[in-house]
Short mmCIF file of C-alpha atoms and ligand atoms in Angstrom, two decimals:
data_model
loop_
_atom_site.label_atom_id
_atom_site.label_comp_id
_atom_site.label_asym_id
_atom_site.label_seq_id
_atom_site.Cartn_x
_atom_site.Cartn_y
_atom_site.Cartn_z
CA UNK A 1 -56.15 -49.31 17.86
CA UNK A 2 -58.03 -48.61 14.58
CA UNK A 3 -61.71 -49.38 15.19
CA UNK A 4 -63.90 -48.73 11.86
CA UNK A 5 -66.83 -46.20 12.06
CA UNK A 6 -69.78 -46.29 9.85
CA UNK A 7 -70.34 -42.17 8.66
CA UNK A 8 -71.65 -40.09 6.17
CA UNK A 9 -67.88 -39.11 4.74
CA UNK A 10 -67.34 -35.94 4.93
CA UNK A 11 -67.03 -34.43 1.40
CA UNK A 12 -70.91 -35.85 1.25
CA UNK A 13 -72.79 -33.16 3.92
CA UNK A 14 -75.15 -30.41 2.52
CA UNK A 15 -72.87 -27.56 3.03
CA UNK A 16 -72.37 -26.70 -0.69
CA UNK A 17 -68.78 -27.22 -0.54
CA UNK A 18 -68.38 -24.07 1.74
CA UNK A 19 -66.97 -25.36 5.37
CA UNK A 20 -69.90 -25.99 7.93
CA UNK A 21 -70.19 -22.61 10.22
CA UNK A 22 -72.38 -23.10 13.40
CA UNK A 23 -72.56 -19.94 15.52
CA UNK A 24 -74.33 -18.89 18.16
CA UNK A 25 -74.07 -17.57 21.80
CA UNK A 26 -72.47 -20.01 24.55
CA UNK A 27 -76.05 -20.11 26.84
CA UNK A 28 -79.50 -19.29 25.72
CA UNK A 29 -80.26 -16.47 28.45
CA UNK A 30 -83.63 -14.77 26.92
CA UNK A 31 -85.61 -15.11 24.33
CA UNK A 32 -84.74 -11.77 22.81
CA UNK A 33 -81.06 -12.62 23.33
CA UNK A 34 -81.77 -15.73 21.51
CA UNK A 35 -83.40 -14.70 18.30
CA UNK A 36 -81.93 -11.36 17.92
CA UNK A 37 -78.42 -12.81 17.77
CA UNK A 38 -79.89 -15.76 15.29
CA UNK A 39 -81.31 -13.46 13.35
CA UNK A 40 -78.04 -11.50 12.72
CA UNK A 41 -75.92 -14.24 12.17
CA UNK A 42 -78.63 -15.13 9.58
CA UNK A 43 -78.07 -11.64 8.29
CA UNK A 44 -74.94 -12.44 7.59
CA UNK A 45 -75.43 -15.26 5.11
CA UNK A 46 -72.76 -17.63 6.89
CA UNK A 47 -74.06 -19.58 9.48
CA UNK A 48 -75.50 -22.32 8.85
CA UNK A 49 -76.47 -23.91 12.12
CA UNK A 50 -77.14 -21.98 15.28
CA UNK A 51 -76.20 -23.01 18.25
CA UNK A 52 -77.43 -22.05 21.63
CA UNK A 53 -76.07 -24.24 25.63
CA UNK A 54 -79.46 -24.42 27.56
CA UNK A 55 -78.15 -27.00 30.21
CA UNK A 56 -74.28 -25.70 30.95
CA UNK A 57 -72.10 -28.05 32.60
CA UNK A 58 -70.14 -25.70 34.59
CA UNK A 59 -66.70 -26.50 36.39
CA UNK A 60 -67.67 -24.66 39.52
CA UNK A 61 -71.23 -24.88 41.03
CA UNK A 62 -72.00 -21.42 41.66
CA UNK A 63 -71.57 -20.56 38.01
CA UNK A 64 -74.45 -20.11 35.84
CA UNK A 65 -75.83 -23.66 34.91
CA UNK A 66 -78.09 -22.40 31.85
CA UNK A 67 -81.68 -21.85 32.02
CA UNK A 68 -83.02 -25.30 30.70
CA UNK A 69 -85.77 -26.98 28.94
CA UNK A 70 -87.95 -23.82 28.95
CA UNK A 71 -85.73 -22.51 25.90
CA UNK A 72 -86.46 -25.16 24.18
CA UNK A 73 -89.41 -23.27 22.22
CA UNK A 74 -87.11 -20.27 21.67
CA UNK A 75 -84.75 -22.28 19.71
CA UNK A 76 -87.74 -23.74 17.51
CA UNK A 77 -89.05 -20.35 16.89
CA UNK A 78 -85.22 -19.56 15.50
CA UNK A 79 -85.64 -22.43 13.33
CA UNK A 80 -89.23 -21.49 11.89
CA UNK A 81 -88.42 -17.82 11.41
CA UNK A 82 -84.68 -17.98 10.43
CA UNK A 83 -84.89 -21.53 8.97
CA UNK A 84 -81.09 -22.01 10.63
CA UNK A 85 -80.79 -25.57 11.80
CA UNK A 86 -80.25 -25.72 15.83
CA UNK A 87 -78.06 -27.90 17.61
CA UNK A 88 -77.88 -28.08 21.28
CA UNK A 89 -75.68 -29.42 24.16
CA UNK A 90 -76.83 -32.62 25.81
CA UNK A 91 -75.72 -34.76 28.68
CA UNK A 92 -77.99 -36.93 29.44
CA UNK A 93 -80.93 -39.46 28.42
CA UNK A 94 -83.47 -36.76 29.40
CA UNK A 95 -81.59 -34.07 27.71
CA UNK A 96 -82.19 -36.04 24.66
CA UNK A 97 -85.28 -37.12 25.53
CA UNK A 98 -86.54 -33.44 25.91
CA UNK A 99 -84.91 -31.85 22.82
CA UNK A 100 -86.36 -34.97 20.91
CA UNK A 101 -90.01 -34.19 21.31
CA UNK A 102 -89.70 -30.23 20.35
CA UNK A 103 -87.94 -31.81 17.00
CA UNK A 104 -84.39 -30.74 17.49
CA UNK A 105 -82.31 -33.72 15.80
CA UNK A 106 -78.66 -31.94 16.13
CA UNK A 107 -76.79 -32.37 19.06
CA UNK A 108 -73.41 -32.10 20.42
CA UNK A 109 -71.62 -33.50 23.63
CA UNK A 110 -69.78 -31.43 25.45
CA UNK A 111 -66.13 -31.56 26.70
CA UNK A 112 -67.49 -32.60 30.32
CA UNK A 113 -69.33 -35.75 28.94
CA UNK A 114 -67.00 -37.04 26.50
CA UNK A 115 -64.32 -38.05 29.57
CA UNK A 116 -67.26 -40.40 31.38
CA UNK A 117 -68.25 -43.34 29.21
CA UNK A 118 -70.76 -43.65 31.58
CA UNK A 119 -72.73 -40.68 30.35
CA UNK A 120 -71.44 -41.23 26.60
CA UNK A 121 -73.35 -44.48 26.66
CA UNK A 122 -76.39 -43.06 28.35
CA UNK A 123 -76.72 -40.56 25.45
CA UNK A 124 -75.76 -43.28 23.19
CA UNK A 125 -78.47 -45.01 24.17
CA UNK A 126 -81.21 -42.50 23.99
CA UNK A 127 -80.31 -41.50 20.72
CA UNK A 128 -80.74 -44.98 19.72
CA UNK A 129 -82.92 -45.54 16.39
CA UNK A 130 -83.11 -41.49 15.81
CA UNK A 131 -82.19 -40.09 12.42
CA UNK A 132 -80.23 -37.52 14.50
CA UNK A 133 -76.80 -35.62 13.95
CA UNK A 134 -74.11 -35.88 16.62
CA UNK A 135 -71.25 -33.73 17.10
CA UNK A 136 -68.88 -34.73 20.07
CA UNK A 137 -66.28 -32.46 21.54
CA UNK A 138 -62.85 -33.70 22.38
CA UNK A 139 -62.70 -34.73 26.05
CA UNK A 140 -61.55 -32.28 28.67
CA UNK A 141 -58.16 -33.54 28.62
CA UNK A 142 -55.62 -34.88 26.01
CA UNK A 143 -57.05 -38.68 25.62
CA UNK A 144 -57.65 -39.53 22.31
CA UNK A 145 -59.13 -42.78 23.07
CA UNK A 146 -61.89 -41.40 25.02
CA UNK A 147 -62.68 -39.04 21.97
CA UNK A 148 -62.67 -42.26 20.01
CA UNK A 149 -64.45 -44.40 22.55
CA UNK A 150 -67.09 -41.79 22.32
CA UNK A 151 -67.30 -41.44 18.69
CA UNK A 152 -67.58 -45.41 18.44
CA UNK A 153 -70.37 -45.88 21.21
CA UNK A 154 -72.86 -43.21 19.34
CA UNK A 155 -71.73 -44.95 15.95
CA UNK A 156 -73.04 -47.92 17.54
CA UNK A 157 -76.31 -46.62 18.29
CA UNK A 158 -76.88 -46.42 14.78
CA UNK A 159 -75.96 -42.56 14.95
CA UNK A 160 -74.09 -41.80 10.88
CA UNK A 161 -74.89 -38.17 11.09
CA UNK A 162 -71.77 -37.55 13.02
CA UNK A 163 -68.53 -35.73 13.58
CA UNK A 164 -65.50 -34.22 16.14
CA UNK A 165 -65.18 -30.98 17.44
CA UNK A 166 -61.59 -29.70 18.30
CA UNK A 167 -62.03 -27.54 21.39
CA UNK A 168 -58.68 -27.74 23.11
CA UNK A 169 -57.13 -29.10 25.70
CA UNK A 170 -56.88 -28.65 29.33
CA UNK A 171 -53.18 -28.36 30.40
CA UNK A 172 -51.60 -26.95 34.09
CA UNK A 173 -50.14 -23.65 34.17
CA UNK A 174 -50.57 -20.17 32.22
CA UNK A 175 -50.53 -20.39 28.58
CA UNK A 176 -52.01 -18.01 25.72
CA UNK A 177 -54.82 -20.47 24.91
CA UNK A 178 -57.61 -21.33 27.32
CA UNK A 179 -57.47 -24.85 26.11
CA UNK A 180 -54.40 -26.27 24.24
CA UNK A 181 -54.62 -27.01 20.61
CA UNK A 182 -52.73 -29.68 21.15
CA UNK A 183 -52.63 -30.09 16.76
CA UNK A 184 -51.27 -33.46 16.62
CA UNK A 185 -54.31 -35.39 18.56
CA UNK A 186 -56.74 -33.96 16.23
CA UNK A 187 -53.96 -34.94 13.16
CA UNK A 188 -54.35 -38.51 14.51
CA UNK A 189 -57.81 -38.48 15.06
CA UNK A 190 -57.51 -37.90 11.09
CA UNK A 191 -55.47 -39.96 10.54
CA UNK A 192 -57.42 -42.87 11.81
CA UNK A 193 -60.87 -41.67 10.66
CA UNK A 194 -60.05 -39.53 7.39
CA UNK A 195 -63.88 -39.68 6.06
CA UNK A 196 -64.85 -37.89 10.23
CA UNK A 197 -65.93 -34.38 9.74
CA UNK A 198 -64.13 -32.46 12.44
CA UNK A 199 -64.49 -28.79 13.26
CA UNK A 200 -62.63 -26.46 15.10
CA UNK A 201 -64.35 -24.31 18.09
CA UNK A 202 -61.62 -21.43 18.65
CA UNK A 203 -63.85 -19.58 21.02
CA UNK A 204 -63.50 -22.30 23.97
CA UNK A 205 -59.71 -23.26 22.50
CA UNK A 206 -58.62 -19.04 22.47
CA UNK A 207 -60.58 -18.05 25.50
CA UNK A 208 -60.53 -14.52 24.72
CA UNK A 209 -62.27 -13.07 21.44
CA UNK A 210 -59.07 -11.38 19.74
CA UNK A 211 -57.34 -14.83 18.95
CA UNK A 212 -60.49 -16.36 16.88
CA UNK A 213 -58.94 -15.42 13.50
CA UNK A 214 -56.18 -16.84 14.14
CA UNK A 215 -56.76 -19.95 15.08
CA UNK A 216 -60.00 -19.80 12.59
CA UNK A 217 -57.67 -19.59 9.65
CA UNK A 218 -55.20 -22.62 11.47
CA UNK A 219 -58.86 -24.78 11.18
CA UNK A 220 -58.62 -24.00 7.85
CA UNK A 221 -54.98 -24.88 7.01
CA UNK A 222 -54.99 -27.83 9.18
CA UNK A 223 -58.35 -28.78 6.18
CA UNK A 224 -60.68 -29.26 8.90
CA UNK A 225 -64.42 -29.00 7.79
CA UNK A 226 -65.80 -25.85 9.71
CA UNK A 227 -65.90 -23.80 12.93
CA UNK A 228 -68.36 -23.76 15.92
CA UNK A 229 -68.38 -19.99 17.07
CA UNK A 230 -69.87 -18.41 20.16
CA UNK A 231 -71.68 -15.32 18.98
CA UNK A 232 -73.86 -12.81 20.94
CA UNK A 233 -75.54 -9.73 20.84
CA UNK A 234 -73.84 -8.43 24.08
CA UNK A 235 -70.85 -10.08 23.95
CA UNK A 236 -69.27 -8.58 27.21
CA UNK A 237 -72.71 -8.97 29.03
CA UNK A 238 -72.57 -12.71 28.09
CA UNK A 239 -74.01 -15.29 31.19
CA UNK A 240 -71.15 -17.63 30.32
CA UNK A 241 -67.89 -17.28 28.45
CA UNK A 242 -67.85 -13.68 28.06
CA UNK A 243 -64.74 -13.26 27.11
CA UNK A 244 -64.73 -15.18 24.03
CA UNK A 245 -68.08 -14.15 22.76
CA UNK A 246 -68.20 -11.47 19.31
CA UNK A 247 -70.97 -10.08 17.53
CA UNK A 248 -72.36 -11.43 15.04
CA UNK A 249 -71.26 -8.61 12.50
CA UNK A 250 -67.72 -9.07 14.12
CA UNK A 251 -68.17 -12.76 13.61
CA UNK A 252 -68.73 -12.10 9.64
CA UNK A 253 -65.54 -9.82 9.45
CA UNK A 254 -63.26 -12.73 10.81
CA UNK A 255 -64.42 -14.70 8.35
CA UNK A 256 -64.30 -12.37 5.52
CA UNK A 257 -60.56 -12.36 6.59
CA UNK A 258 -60.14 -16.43 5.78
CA UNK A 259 -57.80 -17.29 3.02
CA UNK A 260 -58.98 -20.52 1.32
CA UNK A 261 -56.82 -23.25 1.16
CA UNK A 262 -57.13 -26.39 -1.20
CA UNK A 263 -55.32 -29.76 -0.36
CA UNK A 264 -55.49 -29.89 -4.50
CA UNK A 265 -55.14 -26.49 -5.31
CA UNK A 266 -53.66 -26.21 -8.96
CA UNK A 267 -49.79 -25.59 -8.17
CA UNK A 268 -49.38 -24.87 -12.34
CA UNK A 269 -45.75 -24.26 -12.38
CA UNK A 270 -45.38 -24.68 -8.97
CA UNK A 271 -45.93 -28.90 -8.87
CA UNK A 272 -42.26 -29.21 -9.72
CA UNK A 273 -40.96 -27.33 -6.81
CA UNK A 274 -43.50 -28.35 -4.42
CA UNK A 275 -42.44 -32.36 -5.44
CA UNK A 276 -38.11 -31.40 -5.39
CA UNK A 277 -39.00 -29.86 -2.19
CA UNK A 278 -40.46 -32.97 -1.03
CA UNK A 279 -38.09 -35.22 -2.21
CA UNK A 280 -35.49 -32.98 -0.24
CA UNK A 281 -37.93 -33.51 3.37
CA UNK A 282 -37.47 -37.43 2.34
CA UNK A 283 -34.41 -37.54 2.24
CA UNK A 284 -33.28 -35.58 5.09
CA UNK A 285 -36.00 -37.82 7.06
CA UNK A 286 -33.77 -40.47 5.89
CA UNK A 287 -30.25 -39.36 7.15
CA UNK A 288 -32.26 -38.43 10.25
CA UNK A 289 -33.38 -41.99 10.91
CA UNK A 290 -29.95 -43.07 10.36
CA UNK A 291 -28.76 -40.71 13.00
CA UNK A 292 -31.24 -41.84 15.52
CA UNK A 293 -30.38 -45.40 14.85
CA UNK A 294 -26.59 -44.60 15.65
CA UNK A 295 -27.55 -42.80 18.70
CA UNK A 296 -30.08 -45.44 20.00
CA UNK A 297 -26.65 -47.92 19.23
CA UNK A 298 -24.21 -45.89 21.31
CA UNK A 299 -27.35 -45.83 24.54
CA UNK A 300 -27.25 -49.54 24.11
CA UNK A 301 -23.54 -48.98 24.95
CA UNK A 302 -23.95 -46.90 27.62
CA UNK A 303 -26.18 -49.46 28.85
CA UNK A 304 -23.63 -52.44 29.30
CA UNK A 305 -21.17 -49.61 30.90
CA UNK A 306 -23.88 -49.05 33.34
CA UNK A 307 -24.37 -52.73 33.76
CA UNK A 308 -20.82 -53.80 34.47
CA UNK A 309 -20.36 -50.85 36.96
CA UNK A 310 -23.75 -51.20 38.60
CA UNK A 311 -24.53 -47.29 37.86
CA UNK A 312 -27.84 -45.97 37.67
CA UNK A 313 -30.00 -45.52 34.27
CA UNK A 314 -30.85 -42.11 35.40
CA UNK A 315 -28.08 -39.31 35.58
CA UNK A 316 -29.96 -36.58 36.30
CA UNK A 317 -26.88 -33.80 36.18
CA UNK A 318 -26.06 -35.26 32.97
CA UNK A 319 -29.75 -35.06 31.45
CA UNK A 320 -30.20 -31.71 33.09
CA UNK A 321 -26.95 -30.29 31.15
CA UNK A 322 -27.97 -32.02 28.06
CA UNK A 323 -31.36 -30.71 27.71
CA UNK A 324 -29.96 -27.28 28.58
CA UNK A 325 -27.52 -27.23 25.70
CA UNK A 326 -29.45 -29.05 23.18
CA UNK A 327 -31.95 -26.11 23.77
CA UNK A 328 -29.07 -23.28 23.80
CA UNK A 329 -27.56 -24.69 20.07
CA UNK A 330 -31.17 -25.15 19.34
CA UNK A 331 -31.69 -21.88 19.41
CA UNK A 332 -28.86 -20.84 18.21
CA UNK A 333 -29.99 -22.35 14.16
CA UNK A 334 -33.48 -20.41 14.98
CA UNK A 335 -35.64 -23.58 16.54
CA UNK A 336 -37.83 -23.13 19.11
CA UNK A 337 -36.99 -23.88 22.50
CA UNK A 338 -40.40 -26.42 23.16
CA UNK A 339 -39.96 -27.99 19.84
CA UNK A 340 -36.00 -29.15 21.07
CA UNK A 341 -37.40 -30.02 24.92
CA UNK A 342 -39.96 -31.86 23.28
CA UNK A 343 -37.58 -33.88 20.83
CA UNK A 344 -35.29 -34.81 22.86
CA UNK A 345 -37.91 -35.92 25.70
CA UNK A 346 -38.86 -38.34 23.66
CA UNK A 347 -35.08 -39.04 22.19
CA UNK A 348 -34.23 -39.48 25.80
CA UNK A 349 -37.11 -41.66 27.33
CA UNK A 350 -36.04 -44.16 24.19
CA UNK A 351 -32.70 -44.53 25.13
CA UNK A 352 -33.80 -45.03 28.87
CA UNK A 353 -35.88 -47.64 27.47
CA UNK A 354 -32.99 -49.13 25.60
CA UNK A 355 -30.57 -49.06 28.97
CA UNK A 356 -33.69 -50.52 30.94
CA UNK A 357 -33.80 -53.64 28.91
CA UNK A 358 -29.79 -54.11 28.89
CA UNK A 359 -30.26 -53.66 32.80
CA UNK A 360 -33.09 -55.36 33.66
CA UNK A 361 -34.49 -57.51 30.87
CA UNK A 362 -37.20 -58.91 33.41
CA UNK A 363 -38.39 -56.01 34.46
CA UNK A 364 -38.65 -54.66 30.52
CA UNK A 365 -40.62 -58.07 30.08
CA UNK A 366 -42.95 -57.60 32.65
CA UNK A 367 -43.49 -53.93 31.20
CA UNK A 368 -45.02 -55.89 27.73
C1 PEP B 401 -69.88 -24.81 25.10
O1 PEP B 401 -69.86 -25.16 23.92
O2 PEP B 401 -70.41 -23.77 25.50
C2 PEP B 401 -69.16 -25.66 26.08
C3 PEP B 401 -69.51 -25.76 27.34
O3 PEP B 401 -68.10 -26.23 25.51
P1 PEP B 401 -67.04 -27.32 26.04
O4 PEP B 401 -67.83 -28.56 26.29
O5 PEP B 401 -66.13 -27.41 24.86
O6 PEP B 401 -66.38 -26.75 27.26
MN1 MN B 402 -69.12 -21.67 26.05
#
């Protein structure tokens, strides 16, 4: 469902047409930690907001939980002596409520929050009337409605200052990334909203410091408007998220490494290729449309030869094998193996779709 949101577009905030860096260390643990680390990211002439967790929402209890409202004037200091804006976690009315009086206006909600509507609206609601700036983290898990749902209820609120931060996705089993990128969700979330400034945090999407770049520059490519970056002095003697943390001065070389990318970049003599390149995508598209649509007419087939013989939709030897050797010739023409599972997942599920209706129209009906 497309909802409109009322926002400052993105092409219109004060970065000077640089992409919006906010760095900073995951907690606030001292004071010295604090505004040593701001003032060497301020060193470094990039960052433009600074960003320090006082309250952490941690997924285990016996974790450190951050050390709370009393950093509250250690942050304002930063913001008198460095002149970096601060923005802050909250997750809840009093969070708000606290930050609020000490004049911090730039918040974000964390991955924890943005699941529970509950605590979305609470925020909402205390943010209410505030010329504020809201940042709000995908949700823990791969629901893009709740990301929307949140973005809507603190547009509601009267909240225009605001944008998405991509921070991954949490998926079962062992995978390089801490948090899935997951690409396509935050391609949507584009799609639907294309004035929403979103920015990428690699830190809590990589997990471990020595994939930043990479999936800094992938922010870039992917014309997203910025980075949130967990910096720190002591990196490896970090409270929370150790693991992902770099220096500030290591923080500057990964950027110095960024190749800039233009969605308009002059192509000069390049437009023509770039357009018969195109035109070849479309048209392959095209044929491959048609061969879906032949496919998804020999399933409806299948589906009265099930019907007549009273066989099962499901064959699982026969999806099993087919899967297998889609995968196998796959890779054989140099695709990767997830991309072909993935494809023909969804190739598959259609056609069971298809067969279900032939089978059981009622059923399928109910289904709507
Ligand atoms: C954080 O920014 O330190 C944090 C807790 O992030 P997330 O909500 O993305 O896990
Ligand atoms: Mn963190």
């Amino acid at each position: 469902m497309k909802t409109d949101i009322n926002i400052v577009p993105r092409d219109k905030w004060k970065t000077g047409g640089r992409q919006l860096l906010i760095a900073g260390p995951c907690s606030a643990e001292t004071e010295e930690q604090v505004f040593q680390t701001a003032l060497r990211l301020q060193r470094t002439g990039r960052a433009f907001w600074f960003r320090a967790g006082l309250w952490k929402p941690r997924t285990r209890p016996d974790a450190f939980e951050g050390v709370g409202a009393k950093a509250l004037p250690w942050l304002t200091r930063v913001n008198r002596e460095t002149g970096l804006t601060i923005i802050t976690e909250v997750a809840s009315a009093k969070h708000v409520e606290a930050c609020l009086q000490t004049g911090i206006r730039h918040f974000w909600i964390g991955a924890r929050s943005t699941v529970n509507p509950f605590t979305v609206q609470e925020i909402a609601d205390a943010l209410k009337g505030t010329d504020t700036t809201v940042l709000i983290k995908n949700p823990i898990h791969a629901d893009l409605q709740l990301w929307l749902g949140a973005l809507e209820r603190v547009n509601k609120a009267g909240i225009t200052h605001l944008g998405a931060i991509h921070r991954g996705f949490h998926v079962h089993g062992n995978h390089p990334f801490r948090n899935h990128p997951l690409w396509e969700i935050v391609v949507e979330l584009k799609r639907l909203h294309p004035n929403l400034p979103v920015l990428c945090d690699p830190s809590h999407i990589a997990g471990q410091r020595e994939l930043i770049p990479y999936l800094a520059q992938k922010a870039i490519d992917m014309d997203l408007d910025g980075w949130m970056i967990e910096a720190h002095v002591q990196p490896d003697l970090a409270w929370s998220d150790a693991r992902q943390q770099v220096t500030p001065e290591m923080l500057n070389e990964i950027l110095e490494g960024m190749v800039e990318r233009k969605k308009d970049a002059p192509l000069n003599g390049s437009k023509e290729k770039l357009e018969q390149l195109r035109d070849k995508i479309n048209a392959l598209d095209e044929e491959l449309l048609q061969a879906f649509r032949s496919r998804m007419q020999l399933s409806e087939q299948i589906g009265e030869l099930k019907k007549s013989k009273n066989m099962t939709i499901l064959q699982l030897s026969r999806w099993d094998e087919m899967l297998e050797q889609r995968i196998a010739n796959g890779r054989m023409l140099g695709l990767k193996d997830e991309f072909i599972k993935r494809l023909f997942e969804l190739v598959h599920d259609e056609s069971i779709r298809i067969q279900t209706e032939i089978l059981n129209p009622v059923l399928q009906e109910e289904k709507k």
